[in-house]
Short mmCIF file of C-alpha atoms in Angstrom, two decimals:
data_model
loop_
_atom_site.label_atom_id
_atom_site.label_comp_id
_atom_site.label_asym_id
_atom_site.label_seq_id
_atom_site.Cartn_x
_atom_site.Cartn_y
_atom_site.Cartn_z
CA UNK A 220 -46.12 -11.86 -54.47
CA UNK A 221 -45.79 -10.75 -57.82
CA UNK A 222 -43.77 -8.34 -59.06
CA UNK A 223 -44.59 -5.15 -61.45
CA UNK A 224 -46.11 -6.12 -65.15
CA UNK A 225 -42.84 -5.61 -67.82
CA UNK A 226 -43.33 -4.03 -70.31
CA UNK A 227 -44.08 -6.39 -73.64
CA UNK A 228 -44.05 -4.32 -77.15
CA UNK A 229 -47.08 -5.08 -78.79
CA UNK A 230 -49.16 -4.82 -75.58
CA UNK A 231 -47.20 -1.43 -75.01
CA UNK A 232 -47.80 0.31 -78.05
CA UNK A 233 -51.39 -0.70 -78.34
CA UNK A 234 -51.62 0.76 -74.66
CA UNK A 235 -50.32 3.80 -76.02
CA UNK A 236 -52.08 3.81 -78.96
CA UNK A 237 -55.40 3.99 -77.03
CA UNK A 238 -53.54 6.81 -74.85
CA UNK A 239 -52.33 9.20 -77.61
CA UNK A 240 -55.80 8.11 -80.30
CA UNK A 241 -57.43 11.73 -81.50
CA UNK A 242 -58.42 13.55 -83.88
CA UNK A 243 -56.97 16.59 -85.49
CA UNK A 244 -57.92 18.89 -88.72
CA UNK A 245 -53.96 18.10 -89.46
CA UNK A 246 -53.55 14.47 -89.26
CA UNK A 247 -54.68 12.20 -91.95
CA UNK A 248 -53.91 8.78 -90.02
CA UNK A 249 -52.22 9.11 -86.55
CA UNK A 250 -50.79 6.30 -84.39
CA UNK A 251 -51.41 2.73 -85.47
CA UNK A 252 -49.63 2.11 -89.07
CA UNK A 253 -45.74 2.29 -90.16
CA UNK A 254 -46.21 6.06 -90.21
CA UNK A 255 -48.44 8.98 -89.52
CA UNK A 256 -49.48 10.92 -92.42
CA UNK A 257 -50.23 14.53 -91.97
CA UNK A 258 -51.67 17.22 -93.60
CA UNK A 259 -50.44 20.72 -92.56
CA UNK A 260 -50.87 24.85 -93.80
CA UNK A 261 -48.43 27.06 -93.89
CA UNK A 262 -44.52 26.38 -93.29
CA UNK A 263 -43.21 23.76 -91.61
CA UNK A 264 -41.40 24.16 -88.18
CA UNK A 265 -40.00 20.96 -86.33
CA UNK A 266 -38.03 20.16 -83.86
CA UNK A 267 -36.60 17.85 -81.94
CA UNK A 268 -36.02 17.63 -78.15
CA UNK A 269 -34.27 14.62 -75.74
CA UNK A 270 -34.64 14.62 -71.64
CA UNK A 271 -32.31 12.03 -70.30
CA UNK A 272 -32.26 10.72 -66.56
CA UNK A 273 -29.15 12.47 -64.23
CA UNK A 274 -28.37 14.75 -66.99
CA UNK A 275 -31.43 16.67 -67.54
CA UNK A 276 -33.87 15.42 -64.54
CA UNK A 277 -33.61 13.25 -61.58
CA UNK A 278 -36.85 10.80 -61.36
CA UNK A 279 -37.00 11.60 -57.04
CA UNK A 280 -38.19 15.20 -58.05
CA UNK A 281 -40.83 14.48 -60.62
CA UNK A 282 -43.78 12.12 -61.38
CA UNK A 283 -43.92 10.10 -63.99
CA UNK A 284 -46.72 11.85 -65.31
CA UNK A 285 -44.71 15.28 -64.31
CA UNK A 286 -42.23 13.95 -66.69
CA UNK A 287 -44.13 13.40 -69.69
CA UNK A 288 -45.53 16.67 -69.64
CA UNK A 289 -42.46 18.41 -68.86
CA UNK A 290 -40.55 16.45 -71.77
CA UNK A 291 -43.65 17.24 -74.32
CA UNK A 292 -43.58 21.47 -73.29
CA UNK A 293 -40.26 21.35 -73.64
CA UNK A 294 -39.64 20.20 -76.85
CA UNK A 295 -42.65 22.16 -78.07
CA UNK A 296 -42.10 25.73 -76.64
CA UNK A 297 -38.95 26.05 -79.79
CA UNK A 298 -42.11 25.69 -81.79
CA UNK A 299 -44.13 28.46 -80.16
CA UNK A 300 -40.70 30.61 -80.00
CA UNK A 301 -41.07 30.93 -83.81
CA UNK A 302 -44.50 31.67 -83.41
CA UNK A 303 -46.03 28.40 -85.24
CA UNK A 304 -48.81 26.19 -83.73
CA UNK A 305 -47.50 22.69 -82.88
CA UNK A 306 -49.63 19.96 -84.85
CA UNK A 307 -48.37 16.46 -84.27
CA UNK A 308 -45.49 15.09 -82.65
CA UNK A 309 -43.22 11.70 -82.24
CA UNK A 310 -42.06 10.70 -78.63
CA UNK A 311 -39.37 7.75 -78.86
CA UNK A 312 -38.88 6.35 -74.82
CA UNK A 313 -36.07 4.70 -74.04
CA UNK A 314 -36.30 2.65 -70.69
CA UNK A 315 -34.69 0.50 -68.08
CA UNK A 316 -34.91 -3.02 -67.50
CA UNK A 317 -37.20 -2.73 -64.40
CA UNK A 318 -39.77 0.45 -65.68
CA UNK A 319 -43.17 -1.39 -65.50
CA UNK A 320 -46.15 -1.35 -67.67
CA UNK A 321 -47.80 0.62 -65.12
CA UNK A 322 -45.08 3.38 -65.39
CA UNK A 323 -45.07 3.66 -69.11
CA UNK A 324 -48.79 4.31 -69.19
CA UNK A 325 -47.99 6.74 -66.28
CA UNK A 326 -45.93 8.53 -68.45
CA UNK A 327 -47.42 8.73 -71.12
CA UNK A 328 -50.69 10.08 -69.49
CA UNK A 329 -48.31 13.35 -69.10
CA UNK A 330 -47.64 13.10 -72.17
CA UNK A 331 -51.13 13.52 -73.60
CA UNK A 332 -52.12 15.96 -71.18
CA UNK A 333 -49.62 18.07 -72.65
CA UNK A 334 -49.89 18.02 -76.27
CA UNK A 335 -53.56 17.83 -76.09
CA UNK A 336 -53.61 21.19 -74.23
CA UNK A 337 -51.30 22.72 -77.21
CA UNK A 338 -53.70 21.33 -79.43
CA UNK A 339 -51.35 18.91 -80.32
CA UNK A 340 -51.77 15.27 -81.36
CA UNK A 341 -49.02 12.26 -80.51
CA UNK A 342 -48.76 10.06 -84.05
CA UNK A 343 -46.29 7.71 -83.44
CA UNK A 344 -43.05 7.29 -82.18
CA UNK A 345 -40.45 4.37 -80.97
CA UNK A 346 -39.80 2.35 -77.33
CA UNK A 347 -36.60 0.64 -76.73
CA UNK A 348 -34.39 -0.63 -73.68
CA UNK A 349 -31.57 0.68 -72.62
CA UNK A 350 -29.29 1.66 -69.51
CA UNK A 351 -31.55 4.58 -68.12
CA UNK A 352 -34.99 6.54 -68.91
CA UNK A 353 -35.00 8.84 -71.58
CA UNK A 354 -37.61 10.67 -74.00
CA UNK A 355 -37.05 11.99 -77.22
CA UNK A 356 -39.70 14.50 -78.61
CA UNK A 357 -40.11 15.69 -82.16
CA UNK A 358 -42.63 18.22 -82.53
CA UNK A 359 -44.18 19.70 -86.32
CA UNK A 360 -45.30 22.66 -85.98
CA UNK A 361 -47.12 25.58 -88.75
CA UNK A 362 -46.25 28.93 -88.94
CA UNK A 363 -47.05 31.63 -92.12
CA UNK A 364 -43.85 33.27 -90.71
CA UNK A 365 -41.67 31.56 -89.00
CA UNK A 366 -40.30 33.80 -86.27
CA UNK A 367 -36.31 33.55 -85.95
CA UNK A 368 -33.86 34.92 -83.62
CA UNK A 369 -31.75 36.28 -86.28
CA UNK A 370 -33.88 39.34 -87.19
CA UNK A 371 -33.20 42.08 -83.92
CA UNK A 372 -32.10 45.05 -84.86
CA UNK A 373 -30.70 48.08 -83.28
CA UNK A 374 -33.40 50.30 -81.98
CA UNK A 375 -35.76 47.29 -80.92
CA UNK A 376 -37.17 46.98 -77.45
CA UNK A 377 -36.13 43.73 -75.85
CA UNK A 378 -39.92 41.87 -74.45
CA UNK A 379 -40.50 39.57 -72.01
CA UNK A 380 -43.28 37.05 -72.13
CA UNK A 381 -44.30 35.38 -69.55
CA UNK A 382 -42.29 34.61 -65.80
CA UNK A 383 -38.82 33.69 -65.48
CA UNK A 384 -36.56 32.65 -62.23
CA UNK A 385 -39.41 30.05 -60.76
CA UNK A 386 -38.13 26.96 -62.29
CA UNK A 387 -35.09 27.61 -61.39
CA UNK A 388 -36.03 28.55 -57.27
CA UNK A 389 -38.16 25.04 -57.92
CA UNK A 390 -34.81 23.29 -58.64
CA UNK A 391 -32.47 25.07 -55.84
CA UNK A 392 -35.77 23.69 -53.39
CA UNK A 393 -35.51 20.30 -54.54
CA UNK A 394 -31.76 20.15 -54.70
CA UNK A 395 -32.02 21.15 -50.70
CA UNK A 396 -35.20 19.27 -49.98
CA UNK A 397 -36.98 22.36 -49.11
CA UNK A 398 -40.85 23.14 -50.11
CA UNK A 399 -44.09 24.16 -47.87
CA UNK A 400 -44.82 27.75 -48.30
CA UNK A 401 -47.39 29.15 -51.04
CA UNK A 402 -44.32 30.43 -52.99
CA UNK A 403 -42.25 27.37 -53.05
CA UNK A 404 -44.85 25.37 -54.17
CA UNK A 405 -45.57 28.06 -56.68
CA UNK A 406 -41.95 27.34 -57.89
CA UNK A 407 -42.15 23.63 -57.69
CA UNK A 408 -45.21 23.48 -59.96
CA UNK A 409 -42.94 25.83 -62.39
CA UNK A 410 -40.15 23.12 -61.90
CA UNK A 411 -42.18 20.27 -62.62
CA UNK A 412 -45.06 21.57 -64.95
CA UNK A 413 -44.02 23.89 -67.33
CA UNK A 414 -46.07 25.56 -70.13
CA UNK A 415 -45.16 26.40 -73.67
CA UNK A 416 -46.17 29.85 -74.28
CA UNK A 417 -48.57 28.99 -77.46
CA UNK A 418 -50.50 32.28 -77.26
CA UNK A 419 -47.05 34.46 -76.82
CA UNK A 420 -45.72 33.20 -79.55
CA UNK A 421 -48.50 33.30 -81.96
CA UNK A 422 -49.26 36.98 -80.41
CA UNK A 423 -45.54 37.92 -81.67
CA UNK A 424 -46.22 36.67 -85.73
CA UNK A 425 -45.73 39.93 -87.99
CA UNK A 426 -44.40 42.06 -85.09
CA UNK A 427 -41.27 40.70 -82.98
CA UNK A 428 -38.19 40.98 -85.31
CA UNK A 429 -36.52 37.83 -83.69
CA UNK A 430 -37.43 35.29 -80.68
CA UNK A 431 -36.38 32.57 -78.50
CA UNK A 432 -37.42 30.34 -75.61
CA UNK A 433 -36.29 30.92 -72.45
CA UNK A 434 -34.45 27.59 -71.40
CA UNK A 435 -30.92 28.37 -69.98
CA UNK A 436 -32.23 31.85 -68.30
CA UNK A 437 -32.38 34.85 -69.23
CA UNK A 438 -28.58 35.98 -69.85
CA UNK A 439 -28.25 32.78 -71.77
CA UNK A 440 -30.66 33.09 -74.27
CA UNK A 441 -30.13 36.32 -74.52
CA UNK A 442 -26.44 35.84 -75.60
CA UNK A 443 -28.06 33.47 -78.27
CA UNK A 444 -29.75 35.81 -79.76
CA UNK A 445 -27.55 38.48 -79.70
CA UNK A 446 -25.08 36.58 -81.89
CA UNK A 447 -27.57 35.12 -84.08
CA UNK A 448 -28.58 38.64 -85.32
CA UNK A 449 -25.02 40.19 -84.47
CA UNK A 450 -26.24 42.49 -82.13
CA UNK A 451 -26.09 43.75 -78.57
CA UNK A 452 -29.05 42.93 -76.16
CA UNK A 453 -28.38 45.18 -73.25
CA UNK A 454 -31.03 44.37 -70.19
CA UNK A 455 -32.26 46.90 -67.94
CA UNK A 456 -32.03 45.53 -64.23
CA UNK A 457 -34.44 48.20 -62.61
CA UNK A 458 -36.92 46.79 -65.58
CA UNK A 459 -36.13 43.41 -65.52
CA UNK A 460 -36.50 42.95 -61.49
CA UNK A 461 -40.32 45.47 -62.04
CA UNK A 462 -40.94 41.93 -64.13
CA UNK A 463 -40.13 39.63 -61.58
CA UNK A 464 -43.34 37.98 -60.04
CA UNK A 465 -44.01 37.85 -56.47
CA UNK A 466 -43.87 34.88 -55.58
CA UNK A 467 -40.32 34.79 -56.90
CA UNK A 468 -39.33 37.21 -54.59
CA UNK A 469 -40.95 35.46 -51.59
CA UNK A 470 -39.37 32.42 -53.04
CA UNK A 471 -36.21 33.89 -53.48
CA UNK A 472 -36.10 35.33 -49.99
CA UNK A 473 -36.21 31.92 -48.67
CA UNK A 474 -33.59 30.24 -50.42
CA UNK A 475 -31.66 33.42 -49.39
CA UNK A 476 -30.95 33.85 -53.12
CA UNK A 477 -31.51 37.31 -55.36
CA UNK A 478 -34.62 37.03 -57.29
CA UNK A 479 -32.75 38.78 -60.02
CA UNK A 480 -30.08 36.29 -60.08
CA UNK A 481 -32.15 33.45 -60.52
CA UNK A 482 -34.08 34.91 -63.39
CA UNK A 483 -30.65 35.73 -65.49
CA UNK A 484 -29.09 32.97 -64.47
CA UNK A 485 -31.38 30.15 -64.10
CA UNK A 486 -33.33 28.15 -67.00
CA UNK A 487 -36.67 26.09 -67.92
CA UNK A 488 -39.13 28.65 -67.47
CA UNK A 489 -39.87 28.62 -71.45
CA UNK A 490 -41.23 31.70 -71.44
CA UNK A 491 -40.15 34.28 -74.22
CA UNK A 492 -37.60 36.75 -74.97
CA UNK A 493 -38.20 38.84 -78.25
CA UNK A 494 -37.14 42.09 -79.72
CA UNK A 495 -39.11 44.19 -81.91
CA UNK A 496 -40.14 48.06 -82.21
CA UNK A 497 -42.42 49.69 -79.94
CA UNK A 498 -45.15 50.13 -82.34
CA UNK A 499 -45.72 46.80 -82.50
CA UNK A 500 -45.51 45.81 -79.08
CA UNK A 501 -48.03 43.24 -77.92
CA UNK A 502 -50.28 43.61 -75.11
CA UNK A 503 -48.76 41.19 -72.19
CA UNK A 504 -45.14 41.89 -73.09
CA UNK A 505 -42.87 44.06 -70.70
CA UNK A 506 -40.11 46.06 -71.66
CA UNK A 507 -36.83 44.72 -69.75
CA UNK A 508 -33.83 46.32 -72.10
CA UNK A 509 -33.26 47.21 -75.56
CA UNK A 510 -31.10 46.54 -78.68
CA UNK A 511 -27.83 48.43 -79.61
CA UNK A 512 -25.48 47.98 -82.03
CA UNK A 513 -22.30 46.01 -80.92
CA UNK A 514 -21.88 42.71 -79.54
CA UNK A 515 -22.75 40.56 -76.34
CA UNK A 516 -25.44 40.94 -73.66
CA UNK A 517 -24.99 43.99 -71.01
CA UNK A 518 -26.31 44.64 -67.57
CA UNK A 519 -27.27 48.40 -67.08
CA UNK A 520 -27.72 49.30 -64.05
CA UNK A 521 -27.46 52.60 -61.24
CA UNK A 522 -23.72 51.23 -61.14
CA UNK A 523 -23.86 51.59 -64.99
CA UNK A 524 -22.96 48.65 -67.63
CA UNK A 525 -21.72 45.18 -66.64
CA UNK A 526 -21.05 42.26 -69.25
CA UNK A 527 -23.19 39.34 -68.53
CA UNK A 528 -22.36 35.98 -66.92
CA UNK A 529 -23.14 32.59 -68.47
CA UNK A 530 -26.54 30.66 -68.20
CA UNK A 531 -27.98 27.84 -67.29
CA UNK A 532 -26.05 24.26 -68.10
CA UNK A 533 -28.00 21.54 -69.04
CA UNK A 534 -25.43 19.01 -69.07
CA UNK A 535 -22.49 18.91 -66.64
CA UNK A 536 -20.85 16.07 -65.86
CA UNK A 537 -23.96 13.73 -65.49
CA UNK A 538 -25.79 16.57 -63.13
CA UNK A 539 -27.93 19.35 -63.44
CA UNK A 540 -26.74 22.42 -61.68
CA UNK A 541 -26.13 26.34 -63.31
CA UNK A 542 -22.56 27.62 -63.64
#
């Protein structure tokens, strides 16, 4: 019987090439010649993202498809943190000896399905062989202003956009090979499918004073941001756990875990954390803490002020797990 089709380079990327073909108001030529050529507006924001196999997913957990998505959102919610609109992008795979034709074309199905519903187009990119999967994402993006996280200042509120805590109750489920109710599944789908927050961040241009994507949890970013703009983000927990959704808390309750906990401490929900003054709050973002002067990120609760633990670690001796 024969065995899976390998994967032969020019039949590859003319497979993707019909994948990832579209059109754009911001790409001149796409996918096809030596490079893409673009034509953007506005400033330029790009980044660059890398998802590697046993360090920042485990293949058991996800689709293929599941994968490419994931990998796209990721690398294109630092975009939509600095409030820009992603335009084209560059995915470079890296693969093992036995990934198939058939799994490639998997993958990069999720791949399209993401960028295409950021109103994104894929241009280009690379594939190679190596010891394990990997994917690395470059995403440029256009923003009149970029949004950085070096702008809080004291006297901002500190906003949330969008839910945090479910990819991480998504991870703790598949780590003890747990799933069924409505809630679990809620935070597998979180886990597996992620979603940049485009609108967020283009809802924050001209009004958050500084921004960033919520990847290693809520306490982690936080601290990010906090020394970028040499501040102190101080969180309020009665605020922060009104925030929490409900099926994080059903969630929660069966992994015997605090919701609360899991939202400052886990990572890869990619939603937003901003700061900015109440005057130019946007509709959709909630109020979980404010900024002081002073250093470091705080916990205030009925017990009063606690410093804040570390986040989420996304590398850790070849394994994902939180610290």
């Amino acid at each position: 019987m024969a065995g899976p089709e390998r994967i032969r380079e020019f039949a590859a990327i003319a497979q993707l090439e019909a994948i990832f073909r579209g059109r754009s108001a911001f790409v001149e030529l796409g996918i096809g010649d030596d490079a893409a050529v673009l034509k953007p507006r506005g400033r330029l924001v790009w980044t660059v993202d890398t998802a590697v196999e046993h360090v920042h997913f485990e293949r058991r957990w996800l689709s293929l498809g599941d994968l490419g998505w994931r990998s796209f959102q990721a690398a294109a919610s630092d975009v939509c943190a600095m409030a820009g609109q992603p335009l084209a992008a560059l995915s470079s795979v890296i693969f093992p000896a036995d990934f198939s034709a058939a799994q490639l074309k998997q993958l990069a199905r999720g791949q399209r399905a993401a960028a295409r519903a950021l109103g994104c187009q894929i241009v280009g990119g690379n594939l190679a062989r190596g010891a394990e999967l990997s994917i690395t994402t470059s995403v440029l993006g256009s923003a009149q202003r970029p949004l950085l996280r070096g702008g809080a200042r004291s006297g901002d509120e500190l906003w949330l956009l969008g839910d945090v805590g479910l990819a991480a109750a998504g991870l703790c489920l598949l780590q003890r090979g747990r799933s069924g109710s409505r809630s679990a599944q809620r935070a597998l789908r979180a886990f597996r499918k992620p979603s940049a927050q485009l609108q967020a961040g283009l809802s924050l241009a001209r009004r958050a004073h500084a921004a960033i994507d919520i990847s290693d949890g809520l306490a982690g970013d936080a601290a990010h941001l906090a020394d970028a703009s040499n501040v102190r983000i101080v969180f309020d927990l009665a605020a922060v756990e009104a925030a929490l959704s409900p099926a994080l808390r059903a969630v929660a309750a069966e992994l015997a875990r605090p919701a609360l906990d899991l939202a400052l401490y886990g990572g890869e929900d990619y939603a937003l954390l901003a700061a900015g003054p109440k005057r130019r709050r946007p509709s959709g973002a909630r109020v979980i803490g404010s900024v002081e002067d002073g250093r470091g990120v705080w916990l205030s609760g009925s017990n009063g002020r606690t410093r804040a633990g570390a986040g989420f670690q996304h590398v850790s001796a070849g394994k994902i797990r939180r610290r």
